[in-house]
Amino acid sequence: MYDTIHLEIRECDLDTPISFIEEIPCYMDIDKKSSTDGKIVCWLENIKIEIAGTTLRIKGSLTKWYKNNNIYGLEFNEVEKVIKGLGKVIGVPLEKAKVKRIDIAQTFKMKYEPQLYFSKLYYLKGFSRSDINVTSLYFNKESKRKNGDNLQLCLYDKNVELSNSNGYPLVDRFVNLLRYEFRIKNPKYIFKREIRCFELFSGDFYRELIKLWYDMYNSIEKRLESLEDYCEINLNGKKDLYETCLRLCVMAFDMEREVDIASKKGKVTAQNKSNVLKKIKEIKEELKKSSPALSMIDELNDKVRDEYKRQEEEVKRAMNH
């Protein structure tokens, strides 16, 4: 589930120091437009390589570099091979690099268009919510301090991104793809220590990350805002509308009490009171027997939970081999 990472390593961190400025440009072309007198910029496909003096910075999506797309994330058992392979191509071992950013992400196939789910993800304490673009939703936490608590949860329509970047025909364009990314923009603050690249291979550290990814999603307050979130809705005609409104009314209010109040005011005869109470009882019995419809937010909750459990099992299998 790793996606974008930012790594930083100095020449003195290497067991066998090399000159980044002299060695790395031998493996790839220099981006002359982006480079300056104090910084050399190179590209390895989607991976940005920056050399400033004796410091090397690497930024980009591991998944895109390895799989040519990031529709679905790297599995845990692929991570070490991918990072060591990247280091080999660049010509620098990356195990001791500091991890300056980690994105944990996964894409889900949904029943409906992704943006229909966003309004139900209502509030996250300590975070600002932004849905200016209808195809994406952000929860941001930005510290005023340079090395503060910078986190971001992003949920967006992956199909839109794919269509804008010629990502088809990697997937069927009619499949609804919702992506959830948890972006840790300052790992040192979150984990109270410097994180080194070799820790990304650790099963214990990976478990800690996916637990954080899962817990952050669960911390979002959800809200039900459509009728279908409460009960099965059928609006295919006047009779269906009437029956649906009756069910919703019985669910929303204490109708037995309302009938009793109306009876005491003389608005309901004894016979009609008996018939109405009988009807209310029938509706309640039907509601008890009927399986509650799976709401849209329940669908997304289940997808996130199932992926977390799957990742836990994946780590367990990898560690047992």
PDB file of C-alpha atoms in Angstrom:
ATOM      1  CA  MET A   1       0.000   0.000   0.000  1.00  0.00           C
ATOM      2  CA  TYR A   2       3.014   2.325  -0.095  1.00  0.00           C
ATOM      3  CA  ASP A   3       2.703   4.865  -2.860  1.00  0.00           C
ATOM      4  CA  THR A   4       4.522   8.223  -2.856  1.00  0.00           C
ATOM      5  CA  ILE A   5       7.626   8.509  -0.698  1.00  0.00           C
ATOM      6  CA  HIS A   6      10.212  11.235  -0.178  1.00  0.00           C
ATOM      7  CA  LEU A   7      13.707  10.089   0.776  1.00  0.00           C
ATOM      8  CA  GLU A   8      16.781  12.075   1.787  1.00  0.00           C
ATOM      9  CA  ILE A   9      20.313  10.747   2.143  1.00  0.00           C
ATOM     10  CA  ARG A  10      23.715  12.388   2.515  1.00  0.00           C
ATOM     11  CA  GLU A  11      26.995  11.144   1.159  1.00  0.00           C
ATOM     12  CA  CYS A  12      28.301  10.641   4.697  1.00  0.00           C
ATOM     13  CA  ASP A  13      25.388   8.245   5.453  1.00  0.00           C
ATOM     14  CA  LEU A  14      26.754   5.698   2.982  1.00  0.00           C
ATOM     15  CA  ASP A  15      29.087   2.903   4.053  1.00  0.00           C
ATOM     16  CA  THR A  16      31.154   3.690   0.976  1.00  0.00           C
ATOM     17  CA  PRO A  17      30.753   7.438   0.286  1.00  0.00           C
ATOM     18  CA  ILE A  18      30.437   8.550  -3.326  1.00  0.00           C
ATOM     19  CA  SER A  19      30.030  11.928  -4.978  1.00  0.00           C
ATOM     20  CA  PHE A  20      26.369  12.299  -5.923  1.00  0.00           C
ATOM     21  CA  ILE A  21      27.106  15.157  -8.308  1.00  0.00           C
ATOM     22  CA  GLU A  22      29.708  13.126 -10.177  1.00  0.00           C
ATOM     23  CA  GLU A  23      28.036   9.718 -10.164  1.00  0.00           C
ATOM     24  CA  ILE A  24      24.250  10.086 -10.502  1.00  0.00           C
ATOM     25  CA  PRO A  25      24.158  12.179 -13.703  1.00  0.00           C
ATOM     26  CA  CYS A  26      26.023   9.288 -15.342  1.00  0.00           C
ATOM     27  CA  TYR A  27      22.889   7.165 -14.979  1.00  0.00           C
ATOM     28  CA  MET A  28      20.291   9.680 -16.202  1.00  0.00           C
ATOM     29  CA  ASP A  29      19.881  12.950 -18.057  1.00  0.00           C
ATOM     30  CA  ILE A  30      19.896  16.286 -16.233  1.00  0.00           C
ATOM     31  CA  ASP A  31      16.721  18.381 -16.362  1.00  0.00           C
ATOM     32  CA  LYS A  32      18.386  21.652 -17.342  1.00  0.00           C
ATOM     33  CA  LYS A  33      15.189  23.721 -17.000  1.00  0.00           C
ATOM     34  CA  SER A  34      14.652  22.687 -13.385  1.00  0.00           C
ATOM     35  CA  SER A  35      18.305  22.646 -12.341  1.00  0.00           C
ATOM     36  CA  THR A  36      20.057  25.657 -10.817  1.00  0.00           C
ATOM     37  CA  ASP A  37      23.586  26.506  -9.770  1.00  0.00           C
ATOM     38  CA  GLY A  38      22.950  24.957  -6.352  1.00  0.00           C
ATOM     39  CA  LYS A  39      20.774  22.027  -7.398  1.00  0.00           C
ATOM     40  CA  ILE A  40      20.834  19.327 -10.055  1.00  0.00           C
ATOM     41  CA  VAL A  41      17.478  17.782 -11.050  1.00  0.00           C
ATOM     42  CA  CYS A  42      17.106  14.499 -12.922  1.00  0.00           C
ATOM     43  CA  TRP A  43      14.108  12.270 -13.668  1.00  0.00           C
ATOM     44  CA  LEU A  44      13.826   8.509 -13.555  1.00  0.00           C
ATOM     45  CA  GLU A  45      10.476   8.154 -15.289  1.00  0.00           C
ATOM     46  CA  ASN A  46       8.088   9.585 -12.607  1.00  0.00           C
ATOM     47  CA  ILE A  47      10.748   9.706  -9.855  1.00  0.00           C
ATOM     48  CA  LYS A  48      12.319  13.126  -9.246  1.00  0.00           C
ATOM     49  CA  ILE A  49      16.003  13.101  -8.262  1.00  0.00           C
ATOM     50  CA  GLU A  50      17.474  16.225  -6.662  1.00  0.00           C
ATOM     51  CA  ILE A  51      21.141  16.720  -5.764  1.00  0.00           C
ATOM     52  CA  ALA A  52      22.053  19.695  -3.600  1.00  0.00           C
ATOM     53  CA  GLY A  53      25.693  19.584  -2.545  1.00  0.00           C
ATOM     54  CA  THR A  54      26.209  16.303  -0.719  1.00  0.00           C
ATOM     55  CA  THR A  55      22.474  15.641  -0.203  1.00  0.00           C
ATOM     56  CA  LEU A  56      20.304  13.462  -2.439  1.00  0.00           C
ATOM     57  CA  ARG A  57      16.506  13.735  -2.414  1.00  0.00           C
ATOM     58  CA  ILE A  58      14.168  11.262  -4.119  1.00  0.00           C
ATOM     59  CA  LYS A  59      10.463  11.997  -4.587  1.00  0.00           C
ATOM     60  CA  GLY A  60       7.756  10.043  -6.372  1.00  0.00           C
ATOM     61  CA  SER A  61       5.367   7.121  -6.471  1.00  0.00           C
ATOM     62  CA  LEU A  62       7.063   3.769  -5.952  1.00  0.00           C
ATOM     63  CA  THR A  63       4.011   2.020  -7.345  1.00  0.00           C
ATOM     64  CA  LYS A  64       3.977   4.045 -10.574  1.00  0.00           C
ATOM     65  CA  TRP A  65       7.690   3.489 -11.058  1.00  0.00           C
ATOM     66  CA  TYR A  66       7.426  -0.276 -10.516  1.00  0.00           C
ATOM     67  CA  LYS A  67       4.035  -1.022 -12.097  1.00  0.00           C
ATOM     68  CA  ASN A  68       3.678   1.929 -14.497  1.00  0.00           C
ATOM     69  CA  ASN A  69       0.496   2.917 -12.645  1.00  0.00           C
ATOM     70  CA  ASN A  70      -0.701   3.282  -9.068  1.00  0.00           C
ATOM     71  CA  ILE A  71      -4.256   2.029  -9.403  1.00  0.00           C
ATOM     72  CA  TYR A  72      -3.528  -0.584  -6.764  1.00  0.00           C
ATOM     73  CA  GLY A  73      -0.699  -0.363  -4.256  1.00  0.00           C
ATOM     74  CA  LEU A  74       2.435  -2.389  -3.701  1.00  0.00           C
ATOM     75  CA  GLU A  75       2.052  -5.523  -1.630  1.00  0.00           C
ATOM     76  CA  PHE A  76       4.267  -5.746   1.430  1.00  0.00           C
ATOM     77  CA  ASN A  77       6.361  -8.567  -0.029  1.00  0.00           C
ATOM     78  CA  GLU A  78       7.267  -6.342  -3.013  1.00  0.00           C
ATOM     79  CA  VAL A  79       8.494  -3.303  -1.079  1.00  0.00           C
ATOM     80  CA  GLU A  80      12.083  -4.317  -0.335  1.00  0.00           C
ATOM     81  CA  LYS A  81      12.701  -5.496  -3.891  1.00  0.00           C
ATOM     82  CA  VAL A  82      11.293  -2.283  -5.351  1.00  0.00           C
ATOM     83  CA  ILE A  83      13.291   0.098  -3.129  1.00  0.00           C
ATOM     84  CA  LYS A  84      16.538  -1.822  -3.551  1.00  0.00           C
ATOM     85  CA  GLY A  85      15.898  -1.934  -7.292  1.00  0.00           C
ATOM     86  CA  LEU A  86      15.404   1.828  -7.356  1.00  0.00           C
ATOM     87  CA  GLY A  87      18.665   2.339  -5.490  1.00  0.00           C
ATOM     88  CA  LYS A  88      20.482   0.081  -7.931  1.00  0.00           C
ATOM     89  CA  VAL A  89      19.207   2.058 -10.932  1.00  0.00           C
ATOM     90  CA  ILE A  90      20.193   5.369  -9.329  1.00  0.00           C
ATOM     91  CA  GLY A  91      23.522   3.952  -8.216  1.00  0.00           C
ATOM     92  CA  VAL A  92      23.007   4.683  -4.504  1.00  0.00           C
ATOM     93  CA  PRO A  93      21.938   2.202  -1.777  1.00  0.00           C
ATOM     94  CA  LEU A  94      18.882   3.729  -0.118  1.00  0.00           C
ATOM     95  CA  GLU A  95      18.482   1.646   3.054  1.00  0.00           C
ATOM     96  CA  LYS A  96      19.859   4.403   5.338  1.00  0.00           C
ATOM     97  CA  ALA A  97      17.931   7.250   3.694  1.00  0.00           C
ATOM     98  CA  LYS A  98      15.656   9.337   5.935  1.00  0.00           C
ATOM     99  CA  VAL A  99      11.966   8.996   5.072  1.00  0.00           C
ATOM    100  CA  LYS A 100      10.525  12.499   4.771  1.00  0.00           C
ATOM    101  CA  ARG A 101       7.068  11.534   3.514  1.00  0.00           C
ATOM    102  CA  ILE A 102       5.032   8.332   3.235  1.00  0.00           C
ATOM    103  CA  ASP A 103       1.696   7.885   1.457  1.00  0.00           C
ATOM    104  CA  ILE A 104      -0.386   4.797   2.268  1.00  0.00           C
ATOM    105  CA  ALA A 105      -3.141   4.198  -0.259  1.00  0.00           C
ATOM    106  CA  GLN A 106      -5.543   1.786  -1.860  1.00  0.00           C
ATOM    107  CA  THR A 107      -8.164   1.923  -4.615  1.00  0.00           C
ATOM    108  CA  PHE A 108     -11.610   0.362  -4.283  1.00  0.00           C
ATOM    109  CA  LYS A 109     -14.196  -0.719  -6.837  1.00  0.00           C
ATOM    110  CA  MET A 110     -17.466   0.860  -5.743  1.00  0.00           C
ATOM    111  CA  LYS A 111     -21.097   0.397  -6.676  1.00  0.00           C
ATOM    112  CA  TYR A 112     -21.611   4.097  -7.402  1.00  0.00           C
ATOM    113  CA  GLU A 113     -19.578   7.090  -8.564  1.00  0.00           C
ATOM    114  CA  PRO A 114     -16.992   8.035  -5.898  1.00  0.00           C
ATOM    115  CA  GLN A 115     -18.228  11.597  -5.385  1.00  0.00           C
ATOM    116  CA  LEU A 116     -21.580  10.273  -4.106  1.00  0.00           C
ATOM    117  CA  TYR A 117     -19.768   8.932  -1.029  1.00  0.00           C
ATOM    118  CA  PHE A 118     -17.866  12.104  -0.139  1.00  0.00           C
ATOM    119  CA  SER A 119     -20.751  14.057   1.441  1.00  0.00           C
ATOM    120  CA  LYS A 120     -21.192  11.234   3.964  1.00  0.00           C
ATOM    121  CA  LEU A 121     -17.607  11.715   5.221  1.00  0.00           C
ATOM    122  CA  TYR A 122     -18.498  14.720   7.279  1.00  0.00           C
ATOM    123  CA  TYR A 123     -15.975  15.744   9.938  1.00  0.00           C
ATOM    124  CA  LEU A 124     -12.538  14.841  11.300  1.00  0.00           C
ATOM    125  CA  LYS A 125     -11.514  16.484  14.558  1.00  0.00           C
ATOM    126  CA  GLY A 126      -8.450  18.714  14.197  1.00  0.00           C
ATOM    127  CA  PHE A 127      -8.600  18.669  10.394  1.00  0.00           C
ATOM    128  CA  SER A 128     -10.001  21.120   7.864  1.00  0.00           C
ATOM    129  CA  ARG A 129     -12.348  19.637   5.250  1.00  0.00           C
ATOM    130  CA  SER A 130     -12.121  20.649   1.590  1.00  0.00           C
ATOM    131  CA  ASP A 131     -14.341  19.479  -1.264  1.00  0.00           C
ATOM    132  CA  ILE A 132     -13.935  22.380  -3.684  1.00  0.00           C
ATOM    133  CA  ASN A 133     -13.408  19.889  -6.485  1.00  0.00           C
ATOM    134  CA  VAL A 134     -16.443  17.599  -6.733  1.00  0.00           C
ATOM    135  CA  THR A 135     -14.266  14.611  -7.681  1.00  0.00           C
ATOM    136  CA  SER A 136     -12.088  14.750  -4.549  1.00  0.00           C
ATOM    137  CA  LEU A 137     -12.281  15.260  -0.796  1.00  0.00           C
ATOM    138  CA  TYR A 138      -9.439  16.375   1.495  1.00  0.00           C
ATOM    139  CA  PHE A 139      -8.981  16.446   5.247  1.00  0.00           C
ATOM    140  CA  ASN A 140      -5.908  18.547   6.081  1.00  0.00           C
ATOM    141  CA  LYS A 141      -3.936  19.082   9.259  1.00  0.00           C
ATOM    142  CA  GLU A 142      -1.106  21.559   8.841  1.00  0.00           C
ATOM    143  CA  SER A 143       1.117  22.766  11.640  1.00  0.00           C
ATOM    144  CA  LYS A 144       2.397  26.332  11.634  1.00  0.00           C
ATOM    145  CA  ARG A 145       5.768  24.919  12.641  1.00  0.00           C
ATOM    146  CA  LYS A 146       8.097  23.788   9.885  1.00  0.00           C
ATOM    147  CA  ASN A 147       8.532  20.361  11.462  1.00  0.00           C
ATOM    148  CA  GLY A 148       5.029  20.036  12.858  1.00  0.00           C
ATOM    149  CA  ASP A 149       2.111  17.669  12.491  1.00  0.00           C
ATOM    150  CA  ASN A 150       1.347  17.680   8.744  1.00  0.00           C
ATOM    151  CA  LEU A 151      -1.173  15.045   7.691  1.00  0.00           C
ATOM    152  CA  GLN A 152      -3.634  14.700   4.858  1.00  0.00           C
ATOM    153  CA  LEU A 153      -6.414  12.267   4.004  1.00  0.00           C
ATOM    154  CA  CYS A 154      -7.437  12.342   0.379  1.00  0.00           C
ATOM    155  CA  LEU A 155     -10.325  10.478  -1.239  1.00  0.00           C
ATOM    156  CA  TYR A 156     -10.851  10.937  -4.934  1.00  0.00           C
ATOM    157  CA  ASP A 157     -12.283   9.576  -8.153  1.00  0.00           C
ATOM    158  CA  LYS A 158      -9.456   7.542  -9.656  1.00  0.00           C
ATOM    159  CA  ASN A 159     -11.248   7.322 -13.000  1.00  0.00           C
ATOM    160  CA  VAL A 160     -10.982  11.083 -13.439  1.00  0.00           C
ATOM    161  CA  GLU A 161      -7.228  10.970 -12.854  1.00  0.00           C
ATOM    162  CA  LEU A 162      -6.849   8.073 -15.278  1.00  0.00           C
ATOM    163  CA  SER A 163      -8.863   9.797 -17.991  1.00  0.00           C
ATOM    164  CA  ASN A 164      -6.763  12.954 -17.601  1.00  0.00           C
ATOM    165  CA  SER A 165      -3.488  11.007 -17.847  1.00  0.00           C
ATOM    166  CA  ASN A 166      -4.402   8.507 -20.583  1.00  0.00           C
ATOM    167  CA  GLY A 167      -4.566   5.774 -17.948  1.00  0.00           C
ATOM    168  CA  TYR A 168      -7.012   3.657 -19.926  1.00  0.00           C
ATOM    169  CA  PRO A 169      -7.286   0.861 -20.920  1.00  0.00           C
ATOM    170  CA  LEU A 170      -5.572  -0.250 -17.671  1.00  0.00           C
ATOM    171  CA  VAL A 171      -9.067  -0.625 -16.221  1.00  0.00           C
ATOM    172  CA  ASP A 172     -12.591  -0.482 -17.588  1.00  0.00           C
ATOM    173  CA  ARG A 173     -13.545   3.199 -17.734  1.00  0.00           C
ATOM    174  CA  PHE A 174     -17.035   2.287 -16.505  1.00  0.00           C
ATOM    175  CA  VAL A 175     -15.758   0.814 -13.230  1.00  0.00           C
ATOM    176  CA  ASN A 176     -16.229   3.191 -10.276  1.00  0.00           C
ATOM    177  CA  LEU A 177     -12.818   3.554  -8.623  1.00  0.00           C
ATOM    178  CA  LEU A 178     -12.511   5.381  -5.298  1.00  0.00           C
ATOM    179  CA  ARG A 179      -9.020   5.908  -3.912  1.00  0.00           C
ATOM    180  CA  TYR A 180      -8.217   6.610  -0.266  1.00  0.00           C
ATOM    181  CA  GLU A 181      -4.749   7.989   0.497  1.00  0.00           C
ATOM    182  CA  PHE A 182      -3.304   8.795   3.902  1.00  0.00           C
ATOM    183  CA  ARG A 183      -0.339  11.149   3.498  1.00  0.00           C
ATOM    184  CA  ILE A 184       2.194  11.480   6.312  1.00  0.00           C
ATOM    185  CA  LYS A 185       4.153  14.583   5.363  1.00  0.00           C
ATOM    186  CA  ASN A 186       6.396  14.593   8.422  1.00  0.00           C
ATOM    187  CA  PRO A 187       6.999  11.027   9.692  1.00  0.00           C
ATOM    188  CA  LYS A 188       9.504  12.193  12.306  1.00  0.00           C
ATOM    189  CA  TYR A 189       6.808  14.146  14.138  1.00  0.00           C
ATOM    190  CA  ILE A 190       4.247  11.327  14.007  1.00  0.00           C
ATOM    191  CA  PHE A 191       6.609   8.548  15.106  1.00  0.00           C
ATOM    192  CA  LYS A 192       8.722  10.741  17.446  1.00  0.00           C
ATOM    193  CA  ARG A 193      11.938   9.618  15.755  1.00  0.00           C
ATOM    194  CA  GLU A 194      13.722   9.618  12.421  1.00  0.00           C
ATOM    195  CA  ILE A 195      12.407   6.892  10.110  1.00  0.00           C
ATOM    196  CA  ARG A 196      14.995   5.229   7.886  1.00  0.00           C
ATOM    197  CA  CYS A 197      14.216   3.578   4.582  1.00  0.00           C
ATOM    198  CA  PHE A 198      15.105   0.058   5.745  1.00  0.00           C
ATOM    199  CA  GLU A 199      12.205   0.277   8.220  1.00  0.00           C
ATOM    200  CA  LEU A 200       9.791   0.265   5.294  1.00  0.00           C
ATOM    201  CA  PHE A 201      10.713  -3.425   4.889  1.00  0.00           C
ATOM    202  CA  SER A 202       9.791  -4.174   8.516  1.00  0.00           C
ATOM    203  CA  GLY A 203       6.575  -6.092   9.134  1.00  0.00           C
ATOM    204  CA  ASP A 204       6.089  -4.387  12.502  1.00  0.00           C
ATOM    205  CA  PHE A 205       6.459  -0.913  11.025  1.00  0.00           C
ATOM    206  CA  TYR A 206       4.160  -1.784   8.103  1.00  0.00           C
ATOM    207  CA  ARG A 207       1.505  -3.005  10.539  1.00  0.00           C
ATOM    208  CA  GLU A 208       1.803   0.275  12.413  1.00  0.00           C
ATOM    209  CA  LEU A 209       1.295   2.236   9.200  1.00  0.00           C
ATOM    210  CA  ILE A 210      -1.720   0.316   7.912  1.00  0.00           C
ATOM    211  CA  LYS A 211      -3.294   0.500  11.378  1.00  0.00           C
ATOM    212  CA  LEU A 212      -2.852   4.271  11.243  1.00  0.00           C
ATOM    213  CA  TRP A 213      -4.358   4.348   7.728  1.00  0.00           C
ATOM    214  CA  TYR A 214      -7.353   2.355   8.976  1.00  0.00           C
ATOM    215  CA  ASP A 215      -7.793   4.261  12.241  1.00  0.00           C
ATOM    216  CA  MET A 216      -7.675   7.645  10.526  1.00  0.00           C
ATOM    217  CA  TYR A 217     -10.491   6.638   8.194  1.00  0.00           C
ATOM    218  CA  ASN A 218     -12.549   5.337  11.125  1.00  0.00           C
ATOM    219  CA  SER A 219     -11.998   8.638  12.945  1.00  0.00           C
ATOM    220  CA  ILE A 220     -13.957  10.483  10.248  1.00  0.00           C
ATOM    221  CA  GLU A 221     -17.479  11.189  11.463  1.00  0.00           C
ATOM    222  CA  LYS A 222     -19.985   9.770   8.989  1.00  0.00           C
ATOM    223  CA  ARG A 223     -23.481  11.077   8.415  1.00  0.00           C
ATOM    224  CA  LEU A 224     -26.601   9.619   6.838  1.00  0.00           C
ATOM    225  CA  GLU A 225     -28.285  12.098   4.554  1.00  0.00           C
ATOM    226  CA  SER A 226     -30.388  10.192   2.022  1.00  0.00           C
ATOM    227  CA  LEU A 227     -33.532   8.117   2.604  1.00  0.00           C
ATOM    228  CA  GLU A 228     -31.741   4.996   1.413  1.00  0.00           C
ATOM    229  CA  ASP A 229     -29.401   5.299   4.383  1.00  0.00           C
ATOM    230  CA  TYR A 230     -32.329   4.571   6.705  1.00  0.00           C
ATOM    231  CA  CYS A 231     -34.433   1.924   4.994  1.00  0.00           C
ATOM    232  CA  GLU A 232     -35.123   0.338   1.640  1.00  0.00           C
ATOM    233  CA  ILE A 233     -36.794   2.929  -0.567  1.00  0.00           C
ATOM    234  CA  ASN A 234     -39.291   2.222  -3.360  1.00  0.00           C
ATOM    235  CA  LEU A 235     -40.691   5.257  -5.164  1.00  0.00           C
ATOM    236  CA  ASN A 236     -42.027   3.585  -8.307  1.00  0.00           C
ATOM    237  CA  GLY A 237     -45.591   4.917  -8.035  1.00  0.00           C
ATOM    238  CA  LYS A 238     -48.035   6.558  -5.626  1.00  0.00           C
ATOM    239  CA  LYS A 239     -48.658   3.381  -3.607  1.00  0.00           C
ATOM    240  CA  ASP A 240     -44.905   2.799  -3.170  1.00  0.00           C
ATOM    241  CA  LEU A 241     -44.469   6.421  -2.105  1.00  0.00           C
ATOM    242  CA  TYR A 242     -47.252   6.069   0.463  1.00  0.00           C
ATOM    243  CA  GLU A 243     -45.813   2.835   1.934  1.00  0.00           C
ATOM    244  CA  THR A 244     -42.291   4.285   2.053  1.00  0.00           C
ATOM    245  CA  CYS A 245     -43.460   7.420   3.851  1.00  0.00           C
ATOM    246  CA  LEU A 246     -45.351   5.278   6.359  1.00  0.00           C
ATOM    247  CA  ARG A 247     -42.220   3.224   7.127  1.00  0.00           C
ATOM    248  CA  LEU A 248     -40.053   6.324   7.531  1.00  0.00           C
ATOM    249  CA  CYS A 249     -42.641   7.959   9.779  1.00  0.00           C
ATOM    250  CA  VAL A 250     -42.823   4.894  12.033  1.00  0.00           C
ATOM    251  CA  MET A 251     -39.017   4.745  12.199  1.00  0.00           C
ATOM    252  CA  ALA A 252     -38.595   8.443  12.950  1.00  0.00           C
ATOM    253  CA  PHE A 253     -41.302   9.044  15.554  1.00  0.00           C
ATOM    254  CA  ASP A 254     -42.977   7.353  18.507  1.00  0.00           C
ATOM    255  CA  MET A 255     -46.223   6.863  16.576  1.00  0.00           C
ATOM    256  CA  GLU A 256     -48.024   4.963  19.350  1.00  0.00           C
ATOM    257  CA  ARG A 257     -47.561   7.995  21.597  1.00  0.00           C
ATOM    258  CA  GLU A 258     -48.737  10.367  18.840  1.00  0.00           C
ATOM    259  CA  VAL A 259     -51.883   8.286  18.309  1.00  0.00           C
ATOM    260  CA  ASP A 260     -52.559   8.276  22.054  1.00  0.00           C
ATOM    261  CA  ILE A 261     -52.226  12.083  22.216  1.00  0.00           C
ATOM    262  CA  ALA A 262     -54.553  12.490  19.222  1.00  0.00           C
ATOM    263  CA  SER A 263     -57.081  10.159  20.851  1.00  0.00           C
ATOM    264  CA  LYS A 264     -57.089  12.163  24.085  1.00  0.00           C
ATOM    265  CA  LYS A 265     -57.730  15.335  22.058  1.00  0.00           C
ATOM    266  CA  GLY A 266     -60.717  13.675  20.458  1.00  0.00           C
ATOM    267  CA  LYS A 267     -59.183  13.633  16.992  1.00  0.00           C
ATOM    268  CA  VAL A 268     -59.279   9.814  16.675  1.00  0.00           C
ATOM    269  CA  THR A 269     -62.209   7.518  17.434  1.00  0.00           C
ATOM    270  CA  ALA A 270     -61.689   4.397  19.532  1.00  0.00           C
ATOM    271  CA  GLN A 271     -62.196   2.148  16.507  1.00  0.00           C
ATOM    272  CA  ASN A 272     -59.814   4.103  14.295  1.00  0.00           C
ATOM    273  CA  LYS A 273     -57.258   4.248  17.099  1.00  0.00           C
ATOM    274  CA  SER A 274     -57.300   0.457  17.273  1.00  0.00           C
ATOM    275  CA  ASN A 275     -56.901   0.138  13.472  1.00  0.00           C
ATOM    276  CA  VAL A 276     -54.048   2.670  13.335  1.00  0.00           C
ATOM    277  CA  LEU A 277     -52.153   1.012  16.188  1.00  0.00           C
ATOM    278  CA  LYS A 278     -52.591  -2.346  14.474  1.00  0.00           C
ATOM    279  CA  LYS A 279     -51.135  -0.904  11.252  1.00  0.00           C
ATOM    280  CA  ILE A 280     -48.164   0.609  13.132  1.00  0.00           C
ATOM    281  CA  LYS A 281     -47.482  -2.752  14.749  1.00  0.00           C
ATOM    282  CA  GLU A 282     -47.570  -4.474  11.326  1.00  0.00           C
ATOM    283  CA  ILE A 283     -45.092  -1.967   9.894  1.00  0.00           C
ATOM    284  CA  LYS A 284     -42.720  -2.440  12.830  1.00  0.00           C
ATOM    285  CA  GLU A 285     -42.868  -6.209  12.429  1.00  0.00           C
ATOM    286  CA  GLU A 286     -42.059  -5.871   8.721  1.00  0.00           C
ATOM    287  CA  LEU A 287     -39.115  -3.603   9.501  1.00  0.00           C
ATOM    288  CA  LYS A 288     -37.757  -6.135  12.009  1.00  0.00           C
ATOM    289  CA  LYS A 289     -37.967  -8.980   9.493  1.00  0.00           C
ATOM    290  CA  SER A 290     -36.525  -7.105   6.527  1.00  0.00           C
ATOM    291  CA  SER A 291     -32.739  -6.980   6.188  1.00  0.00           C
ATOM    292  CA  PRO A 292     -31.548  -3.380   6.455  1.00  0.00           C
ATOM    293  CA  ALA A 293     -30.307  -2.075   3.133  1.00  0.00           C
ATOM    294  CA  LEU A 294     -26.534  -1.609   2.938  1.00  0.00           C
ATOM    295  CA  SER A 295     -26.013   2.149   2.927  1.00  0.00           C
ATOM    296  CA  MET A 296     -23.399   3.728   0.712  1.00  0.00           C
ATOM    297  CA  ILE A 297     -21.176   4.599   3.642  1.00  0.00           C
ATOM    298  CA  ASP A 298     -21.470   1.036   4.959  1.00  0.00           C
ATOM    299  CA  GLU A 299     -20.164  -0.169   1.614  1.00  0.00           C
ATOM    300  CA  LEU A 300     -17.089   2.052   1.853  1.00  0.00           C
ATOM    301  CA  ASN A 301     -16.561   1.205   5.539  1.00  0.00           C
ATOM    302  CA  ASP A 302     -16.583  -2.494   4.672  1.00  0.00           C
ATOM    303  CA  LYS A 303     -14.125  -2.025   1.795  1.00  0.00           C
ATOM    304  CA  VAL A 304     -11.624  -0.185   4.001  1.00  0.00           C
ATOM    305  CA  ARG A 305     -11.988  -2.703   6.832  1.00  0.00           C
ATOM    306  CA  ASP A 306     -11.588  -5.703   4.515  1.00  0.00           C
ATOM    307  CA  GLU A 307      -8.471  -4.212   2.930  1.00  0.00           C
ATOM    308  CA  TYR A 308      -6.948  -3.611   6.360  1.00  0.00           C
ATOM    309  CA  LYS A 309      -7.585  -7.224   7.326  1.00  0.00           C
ATOM    310  CA  ARG A 310      -6.175  -8.439   4.017  1.00  0.00           C
ATOM    311  CA  GLN A 311      -2.998  -6.430   4.522  1.00  0.00           C
ATOM    312  CA  GLU A 312      -2.626  -7.830   8.040  1.00  0.00           C
ATOM    313  CA  GLU A 313      -2.796 -11.359   6.621  1.00  0.00           C
ATOM    314  CA  GLU A 314      -0.363 -10.433   3.835  1.00  0.00           C
ATOM    315  CA  VAL A 315       2.228  -9.259   6.362  1.00  0.00           C
ATOM    316  CA  LYS A 316       1.723 -12.366   8.481  1.00  0.00           C
ATOM    317  CA  ARG A 317       2.326 -14.643   5.480  1.00  0.00           C
ATOM    318  CA  ALA A 318       5.394 -12.671   4.395  1.00  0.00           C
ATOM    319  CA  MET A 319       6.918 -12.775   7.886  1.00  0.00           C
ATOM    320  CA  ASN A 320       6.357 -16.531   8.198  1.00  0.00           C
ATOM    321  CA  HIS A 321       8.328 -17.302   5.025  1.00  0.00           C
TER     322      HIS A 321
END
